[in-house]
Coordinates of N, CA and C in Angstrom, one line a residue:
M247 N -21.4 -5.1 26.5 CA -20.4 -4.1 26.6 C -20.9 -2.9 27.3
A248 N -20.2 -2.4 28.3 CA -20.6 -1.2 29.0 C -20.4 0.0 28.2
I249 N -21.3 1.0 28.2 CA -21.1 2.2 27.5 C -20.6 3.3 28.4
V250 N -20.5 3.1 29.7 CA -19.9 4.0 30.6 C -19.0 3.2 31.6
P251 N -17.9 3.8 32.0 CA -17.0 3.0 32.9 C -17.7 2.9 34.3
Y252 N -17.3 1.9 35.1 CA -17.8 1.8 36.4 C -17.1 2.8 37.3
I253 N -17.9 3.7 37.8 CA -17.4 4.8 38.8 C -18.4 4.8 39.9
P254 N -18.1 4.3 41.1 CA -19.1 4.2 42.1 C -19.5 5.6 42.7
S255 N -20.7 5.7 43.0 CA -21.2 6.9 43.6 C -20.7 7.0 45.0
P256 N -20.2 8.1 45.5 CA -19.8 8.3 46.9 C -20.9 8.0 47.8
M257 N -20.7 7.2 48.9 CA -21.7 6.8 49.8 C -22.4 8.0 50.5
K258 N -21.7 9.0 50.8 CA -22.3 10.2 51.4 C -23.3 10.8 50.5
V259 N -23.0 10.9 49.2 CA -23.9 11.4 48.2 C -25.1 10.5 48.0
V260 N -24.9 9.2 48.0 CA -26.0 8.3 47.9 C -27.0 8.5 49.0
K261 N -26.5 8.5 50.3 CA -27.4 8.7 51.4 C -28.1 10.0 51.4
E262 N -27.4 11.0 51.0 CA -28.1 12.4 50.9 C -29.1 12.4 49.8
A263 N -28.9 11.8 48.7 CA -29.8 11.7 47.6 C -31.1 10.9 48.0
L264 N -30.9 9.8 48.6 CA -32.0 9.0 49.0 C -32.8 9.6 50.1
Y265 N -32.2 10.3 51.0 CA -32.8 11.1 52.0 C -33.7 12.2 51.4
T266 N -33.1 12.9 50.4 CA -33.8 14.0 49.8 C -35.1 13.6 49.1
V267 N -35.1 12.4 48.5 CA -36.4 12.0 47.9 C -37.3 11.2 48.9
S268 N -36.9 11.1 50.1 CA -37.7 10.4 51.1 C -38.0 8.9 50.7
I269 N -36.9 8.2 50.4 CA -37.1 6.8 49.9 C -37.7 6.0 51.1
G270 N -38.5 5.1 50.8 CA -39.2 4.3 51.9 C -39.8 3.1 51.4
E271 N -40.6 2.4 52.2 CA -41.1 1.1 52.0 C -42.1 1.0 50.8
N272 N -42.7 2.1 50.4 CA -43.6 2.1 49.3 C -42.9 2.4 48.0
D273 N -41.6 2.4 48.0 CA -40.9 2.7 46.8 C -40.3 1.5 46.1
V274 N -40.2 1.6 44.7 CA -39.5 0.7 43.9 C -38.4 1.5 43.2
L275 N -37.2 1.3 43.6 CA -36.0 2.1 43.1 C -35.3 1.2 42.0
Y276 N -35.0 1.9 40.9 CA -34.1 1.3 39.9 C -32.8 2.1 39.9
D277 N -31.7 1.4 40.0 CA -30.4 2.0 39.8 C -29.9 1.5 38.4
L278 N -29.8 2.5 37.5 CA -29.4 2.1 36.1 C -27.9 2.2 36.0
G279 N -27.2 1.1 35.8 CA -25.8 1.0 35.9 C -25.4 0.9 37.3
A280 N -25.8 -0.1 38.0 CA -25.7 -0.2 39.4 C -24.3 -0.5 40.0
G281 N -23.4 -0.8 39.2 CA -22.0 -1.0 39.7 C -21.9 -2.1 40.8
D282 N -21.4 -1.7 41.9 CA -21.2 -2.6 43.0 C -22.5 -2.7 43.9
G283 N -23.6 -2.0 43.6 CA -24.8 -2.2 44.3 C -25.0 -1.3 45.5
R284 N -24.1 -0.4 45.7 CA -24.2 0.4 46.9 C -25.5 1.2 47.0
V285 N -26.1 1.7 45.9 CA -27.3 2.4 45.9 C -28.5 1.5 46.3
V286 N -28.6 0.4 45.6 CA -29.7 -0.5 45.9 C -29.7 -1.1 47.3
I287 N -28.5 -1.4 47.8 CA -28.3 -1.9 49.2 C -28.8 -0.8 50.2
E288 N -28.4 0.4 50.0 CA -28.8 1.5 50.9 C -30.3 1.7 50.8
A289 N -30.9 1.7 49.6 CA -32.3 1.9 49.4 C -33.1 0.8 50.1
A290 N -32.6 -0.4 50.0 CA -33.3 -1.6 50.6 C -33.2 -1.5 52.1
K291 N -32.1 -1.0 52.7 CA -31.9 -0.8 54.1 C -32.9 0.2 54.6
Q292 N -33.3 1.1 53.7 CA -34.3 2.2 54.1 C -35.8 1.7 53.8
G293 N -35.9 0.5 53.4 CA -37.3 -0.1 53.2 C -37.8 -0.2 51.8
A294 N -37.1 0.3 50.8 CA -37.5 0.3 49.5 C -37.2 -1.1 48.9
Y295 N -38.0 -1.5 47.8 CA -37.6 -2.6 47.0 C -36.7 -2.0 45.9
A296 N -35.5 -2.6 45.8 CA -34.5 -2.0 44.9 C -34.1 -2.9 43.8
I297 N -34.0 -2.4 42.6 CA -33.6 -3.2 41.5 C -32.3 -2.7 40.8
A298 N -31.3 -3.5 40.8 CA -30.0 -3.1 40.2 C -30.0 -3.6 38.8
V299 N -29.8 -2.6 37.9 CA -29.7 -3.0 36.5 C -28.2 -2.8 36.1
E300 N -27.5 -3.9 35.8 CA -26.1 -3.8 35.6 C -25.8 -4.8 34.4
I301 N -25.0 -4.4 33.5 CA -24.6 -5.2 32.3 C -23.4 -6.2 32.6
D302 N -22.6 -5.8 33.6 CA -21.4 -6.6 33.9 C -21.7 -7.8 34.8
P303 N -21.6 -9.0 34.3 CA -21.9 -10.2 35.1 C -21.1 -10.3 36.4
Y304 N -19.9 -9.9 36.4 CA -19.1 -9.9 37.7 C -19.7 -9.0 38.7
L305 N -20.1 -7.8 38.3 CA -20.7 -6.8 39.2 C -22.0 -7.3 39.7
C306 N -22.8 -8.0 38.8 CA -24.1 -8.5 39.3 C -23.9 -9.5 40.4
E307 N -22.8 -10.3 40.3 CA -22.5 -11.3 41.4 C -22.1 -10.5 42.7
V308 N -21.3 -9.5 42.5 CA -20.9 -8.7 43.7 C -22.2 -8.1 44.4
I309 N -23.1 -7.6 43.6 CA -24.4 -7.1 44.2 C -25.1 -8.1 45.0
R310 N -25.3 -9.3 44.4 CA -26.0 -10.4 45.0 C -25.4 -10.8 46.3
K311 N -24.1 -10.9 46.3 CA -23.3 -11.3 47.5 C -23.5 -10.2 48.6
K312 N -23.3 -8.9 48.2 CA -23.5 -7.8 49.2 C -24.9 -7.8 49.8
A313 N -25.9 -8.0 48.9 CA -27.3 -8.0 49.4 C -27.5 -9.1 50.5
L314 N -26.9 -10.2 50.3 CA -26.9 -11.3 51.3 C -26.2 -10.9 52.5
E315 N -25.0 -10.4 52.4 CA -24.2 -10.0 53.6 C -24.9 -9.0 54.4
E316 N -25.6 -8.0 53.7 CA -26.2 -6.9 54.4 C -27.6 -7.2 54.9
G317 N -28.1 -8.5 54.6 CA -29.4 -8.9 55.1 C -30.6 -8.3 54.3
V318 N -30.4 -7.8 53.1 CA -31.4 -7.2 52.3 C -31.7 -7.9 51.0
A319 N -31.3 -9.2 50.9 CA -31.4 -9.9 49.6 C -32.9 -10.1 49.2
D320 N -33.8 -10.1 50.2 CA -35.2 -10.2 49.9 C -35.8 -8.9 49.4
R321 N -35.1 -7.8 49.4 CA -35.5 -6.5 49.0 C -34.7 -6.0 47.8
V322 N -33.8 -6.8 47.2 CA -32.9 -6.4 46.1 C -33.1 -7.5 45.0
S323 N -33.3 -7.0 43.8 CA -33.2 -7.8 42.6 C -32.1 -7.3 41.7
V324 N -31.5 -8.2 41.0 CA -30.4 -7.8 40.1 C -30.9 -8.3 38.7
I325 N -30.8 -7.3 37.7 CA -31.1 -7.6 36.3 C -29.8 -7.4 35.6
E326 N -29.3 -8.5 35.0 CA -28.1 -8.4 34.2 C -28.5 -8.1 32.7
A327 N -28.5 -6.8 32.4 CA -29.0 -6.3 31.1 C -28.5 -4.9 30.9
S328 N -28.7 -4.4 29.7 CA -28.5 -3.0 29.4 C -29.7 -2.3 30.0
F329 N -29.5 -1.1 30.5 CA -30.7 -0.4 31.1 C -31.6 0.1 29.9
F330 N -31.1 0.1 28.7 CA -32.0 0.5 27.6 C -33.0 -0.6 27.3
D331 N -32.7 -1.8 27.7 CA -33.6 -3.0 27.4 C -34.6 -3.4 28.5
I332 N -34.7 -2.7 29.6 CA -35.5 -3.1 30.6 C -36.7 -2.1 30.7
D333 N -37.8 -2.7 31.3 CA -39.1 -1.9 31.5 C -39.0 -1.2 32.8
L334 N -39.3 0.1 32.8 CA -39.2 0.9 34.0 C -40.6 1.3 34.5
S335 N -41.7 0.7 34.0 CA -43.0 1.2 34.3 C -43.5 1.0 35.7
N336 N -42.8 0.2 36.5 CA -43.2 0.1 37.9 C -42.3 0.9 38.9
A337 N -41.4 1.7 38.3 CA -40.5 2.5 39.2 C -41.2 3.7 39.8
T338 N -40.8 3.9 41.1 CA -41.2 5.1 41.8 C -40.0 6.1 41.9
V339 N -38.8 5.5 41.9 CA -37.6 6.3 42.0 C -36.6 5.6 41.0
V340 N -35.9 6.5 40.3 CA -34.8 6.0 39.4 C -33.5 6.8 39.8
Y341 N -32.4 6.0 39.9 CA -31.1 6.6 40.3 C -30.2 6.5 39.1
V342 N -29.6 7.6 38.7 CA -28.7 7.6 37.6 C -27.4 8.4 37.9
Y343 N -26.3 7.7 37.7 CA -25.0 8.4 37.8 C -24.3 8.1 36.5
L344 N -24.7 8.8 35.5 CA -24.2 8.5 34.1 C -23.9 9.9 33.5
Y345 N -23.2 9.8 32.4 CA -22.8 11.0 31.6 C -24.0 11.7 31.1
K346 N -23.9 13.0 30.9 CA -25.0 13.9 30.4 C -25.5 13.3 29.0
S347 N -24.6 12.9 28.2 CA -25.0 12.3 26.9 C -25.8 11.1 27.0
I348 N -25.6 10.3 28.0 CA -26.4 9.1 28.2 C -27.8 9.5 28.8
N349 N -27.7 10.5 29.7 CA -29.0 11.0 30.3 C -29.9 11.5 29.2
D350 N -29.2 12.2 28.2 CA -30.0 12.7 27.1 C -30.7 11.6 26.3
I351 N -30.0 10.5 26.1 CA -30.6 9.4 25.4 C -31.8 8.7 26.3
L352 N -31.5 8.7 27.6 CA -32.5 8.0 28.5 C -33.7 8.8 28.7
K353 N -33.7 10.1 28.4 CA -34.9 10.9 28.7 C -36.1 10.5 27.9
E354 N -35.8 10.0 26.6 CA -36.9 9.5 25.8 C -37.6 8.2 26.4
K355 N -36.7 7.4 27.0 CA -37.2 6.2 27.7 C -38.0 6.6 28.9
F356 N -37.5 7.6 29.7 CA -38.2 8.1 30.8 C -39.6 8.6 30.4
E357 N -39.7 9.4 29.3 CA -40.9 9.9 28.9 C -41.9 8.8 28.6
K358 N -41.5 7.8 27.9 CA -42.3 6.7 27.5 C -42.8 5.7 28.6
E359 N -41.8 5.4 29.5 CA -42.1 4.3 30.4 C -42.4 4.7 31.9
L360 N -41.8 5.8 32.3 CA -42.0 6.1 33.8 C -43.4 6.6 34.1
P361 N -44.0 6.2 35.1 CA -45.3 6.7 35.6 C -45.1 8.2 36.0
I362 N -46.2 9.0 35.8 CA -46.3 10.3 36.3 C -46.0 10.3 37.8
G363 N -45.1 11.2 38.3 CA -44.8 11.2 39.7 C -43.5 10.5 40.1
T364 N -42.9 9.7 39.2 CA -41.7 9.1 39.4 C -40.6 10.1 39.7
R365 N -39.8 9.9 40.8 CA -38.7 10.7 41.2 C -37.5 10.2 40.5
I366 N -36.7 11.1 39.9 CA -35.5 10.7 39.2 C -34.3 11.5 39.8
I367 N -33.3 10.7 40.3 CA -32.1 11.3 40.9 C -31.0 11.2 39.9
T368 N -30.3 12.3 39.6 CA -29.1 12.2 38.8 C -28.0 12.8 39.6
I369 N -26.8 12.3 39.5 CA -25.6 12.8 40.3 C -24.7 13.4 39.3
D370 N -24.3 14.7 39.5 CA -23.4 15.5 38.8 C -23.8 15.9 37.4
F371 N -24.5 15.0 36.7 CA -24.9 15.3 35.3 C -26.4 15.4 35.1
P372 N -26.9 16.6 34.7 CA -28.4 16.8 34.5 C -29.0 16.0 33.4
I373 N -30.3 16.0 33.3 CA -31.0 15.5 32.1 C -31.2 16.7 31.2
P374 N -30.6 16.7 30.1 CA -30.8 17.9 29.2 C -32.3 18.2 28.9
S375 N -32.6 19.4 28.9 CA -34.0 20.0 28.6 C -35.0 19.7 29.7
W376 N -34.7 18.9 30.7 CA -35.6 18.7 31.9 C -35.2 19.8 32.9
V377 N -36.2 20.2 33.7 CA -36.1 21.2 34.8 C -36.1 20.4 36.1
P378 N -35.0 20.5 36.9 CA -35.0 19.8 38.2 C -35.9 20.5 39.1
L379 N -36.6 19.7 40.0 CA -37.4 20.2 41.0 C -36.5 20.7 42.2
A380 N -35.4 20.1 42.3 CA -34.4 20.5 43.4 C -33.0 20.2 42.9
V381 N -32.1 21.0 43.3 CA -30.7 20.8 43.0 C -30.0 21.0 44.4
R382 N -29.2 20.0 44.7 CA -28.5 20.0 46.0 C -27.0 19.9 45.8
H383 N -26.3 20.9 46.3 CA -24.8 20.9 46.2 C -24.2 20.4 47.5
T384 N -23.3 19.4 47.4 CA -22.8 18.8 48.5 C -21.3 18.4 48.3
L385 N -20.6 18.0 49.3 CA -19.3 17.5 49.1 C -19.3 16.0 49.5
D386 N -18.5 15.2 48.7 CA -18.4 13.8 49.0 C -17.4 13.6 50.1
E387 N -17.0 12.3 50.4 CA -16.1 12.0 51.5 C -14.7 12.6 51.3
K388 N -14.3 12.8 50.1 CA -13.0 13.4 49.8 C -13.0 14.9 49.6
G389 N -14.2 15.5 49.9 CA -14.3 16.9 49.7 C -14.5 17.4 48.3
I390 N -14.8 16.5 47.4 CA -15.1 16.8 46.0 C -16.5 17.3 45.9
P391 N -16.7 18.5 45.3 CA -18.1 19.0 45.1 C -18.9 18.0 44.2
R392 N -20.2 17.8 44.6 CA -21.1 16.9 43.9 C -22.4 17.7 43.8
T393 N -23.2 17.4 42.7 CA -24.5 18.0 42.5 C -25.5 16.9 42.4
I394 N -26.6 17.0 43.2 CA -27.7 16.0 43.2 C -28.8 16.8 42.5
H395 N -29.3 16.2 41.4 CA -30.5 16.8 40.7 C -31.7 15.9 41.0
I396 N -32.8 16.5 41.3 CA -34.0 15.7 41.6 C -35.1 16.2 40.6
Y397 N -35.6 15.2 39.8 CA -36.7 15.5 38.8 C -37.9 14.7 39.2
I398 N -39.1 15.2 38.8 CA -40.3 14.4 38.9 C -41.0 14.3 37.5
K399 N -41.2 13.1 37.1 CA -41.9 12.9 35.8 C -43.3 13.5 35.9
G400 N -43.6 14.4 35.0 CA -44.9 15.0 35.0 C -44.8 16.5 35.4
I401 N -43.6 16.9 35.9 CA -43.3 18.3 36.3 C -42.0 18.7 35.5
S402 N -41.0 17.9 35.6 CA -39.7 18.3 35.2 C -39.5 18.2 33.7
N403 N -40.2 17.2 33.1 CA -40.0 16.9 31.6 C -40.8 17.9 30.8
P404 N -40.2 18.3 29.6 CA -40.8 19.3 28.7 C -42.2 18.8 28.3
L405 N -42.4 17.5 28.0 CA -43.7 17.1 27.6 C -44.8 17.4 28.6
A406 N -44.4 17.4 29.9 CA -45.4 17.7 30.9 C -45.9 19.2 30.8
R407 N -45.1 20.0 30.2 CA -45.5 21.4 30.1 C -46.2 21.8 28.8
T408 N -46.8 20.8 28.1 CA -47.6 21.1 26.9 C -49.0 21.0 27.3
K409 N -49.9 21.6 26.5 CA -51.3 21.7 26.8 C -51.9 20.3 26.8
K410 N -51.4 19.4 26.0 CA -52.0 18.1 25.9 C -51.9 17.3 27.2
T411 N -51.0 17.6 28.1 CA -50.8 16.8 29.3 C -51.2 17.6 30.5
L412 N -52.0 18.6 30.4 CA -52.4 19.4 31.6 C -53.5 18.7 32.4
V413 N -53.9 17.5 32.1 CA -54.9 16.8 32.9 C -54.2 15.9 34.0
I414 N -53.0 16.3 34.3 CA -52.3 15.6 35.4 C -53.0 15.7 36.7
D415 N -53.0 14.6 37.5 CA -53.6 14.6 38.8 C -52.7 15.5 39.7
Y416 N -53.0 16.7 39.9 CA -52.2 17.6 40.7 C -52.1 17.3 42.2
K417 N -53.1 16.7 42.7 CA -53.0 16.2 44.1 C -52.0 15.1 44.3
F418 N -51.9 14.2 43.3 CA -50.9 13.2 43.3 C -49.5 13.8 43.2
I419 N -49.3 14.8 42.3 CA -48.0 15.5 42.1 C -47.7 16.2 43.4
A420 N -48.7 16.9 44.0 CA -48.4 17.6 45.3 C -47.8 16.7 46.3
R421 N -48.4 15.4 46.4 CA -47.9 14.5 47.4 C -46.4 14.1 47.1
K422 N -46.1 14.0 45.8 CA -44.7 13.7 45.4 C -43.8 14.8 45.7
I423 N -44.2 16.1 45.6 CA -43.4 17.2 45.9 C -43.2 17.2 47.4
K424 N -44.2 16.9 48.2 CA -44.0 16.9 49.6 C -43.0 15.9 50.1
C425 N -42.7 14.9 49.3 CA -41.7 13.9 49.7 C -40.3 14.3 49.4
I426 N -40.1 15.4 48.7 CA -38.8 16.0 48.5 C -38.4 16.8 49.7
R427 N -37.5 16.4 50.5 CA -37.1 17.1 51.7 C -36.5 18.4 51.4
S428 N -36.7 19.3 52.3 CA -36.1 20.7 52.0 C -34.6 20.7 51.9
L429 N -34.2 21.6 51.1 CA -32.7 21.7 50.8 C -32.2 22.7 51.8

């Protein structure tokens, strides 16, 4: 059973978000609650390996079919499961268009599973208590204002700002910051 309704991300916003984090062939992107797969298809077109996590079996089939039609099936995987039940430890980018309350629950999973330096994109709804590295205001195709939040695990999360975690590889983090395109 889905905990959030299927609301597709506007394509203009998807493209802008992926551009902002410099998605590319060295990335593994997870879209949590992938819907019709538009984010993973676009990420795969830009060279990333993209993993759609979707609980609805019908939408999983839609994603598989679209990936074939768009010629990116070799760069797209579909996991039919709750995003709470999957392992994110190999992610370099995570895309989330979920309610703030769900983001609040997910932040604990992000703290535990995501590698330092993972870029996290949220659309419209921030991750409570995390500090975005970048916030981009834009309009979608219908002229509706949208907000893209970009976070980096190891910088944005409160746990990263404690004395116990100050041994972060700052050169690695600096490379991740460089991949965030200027706003």
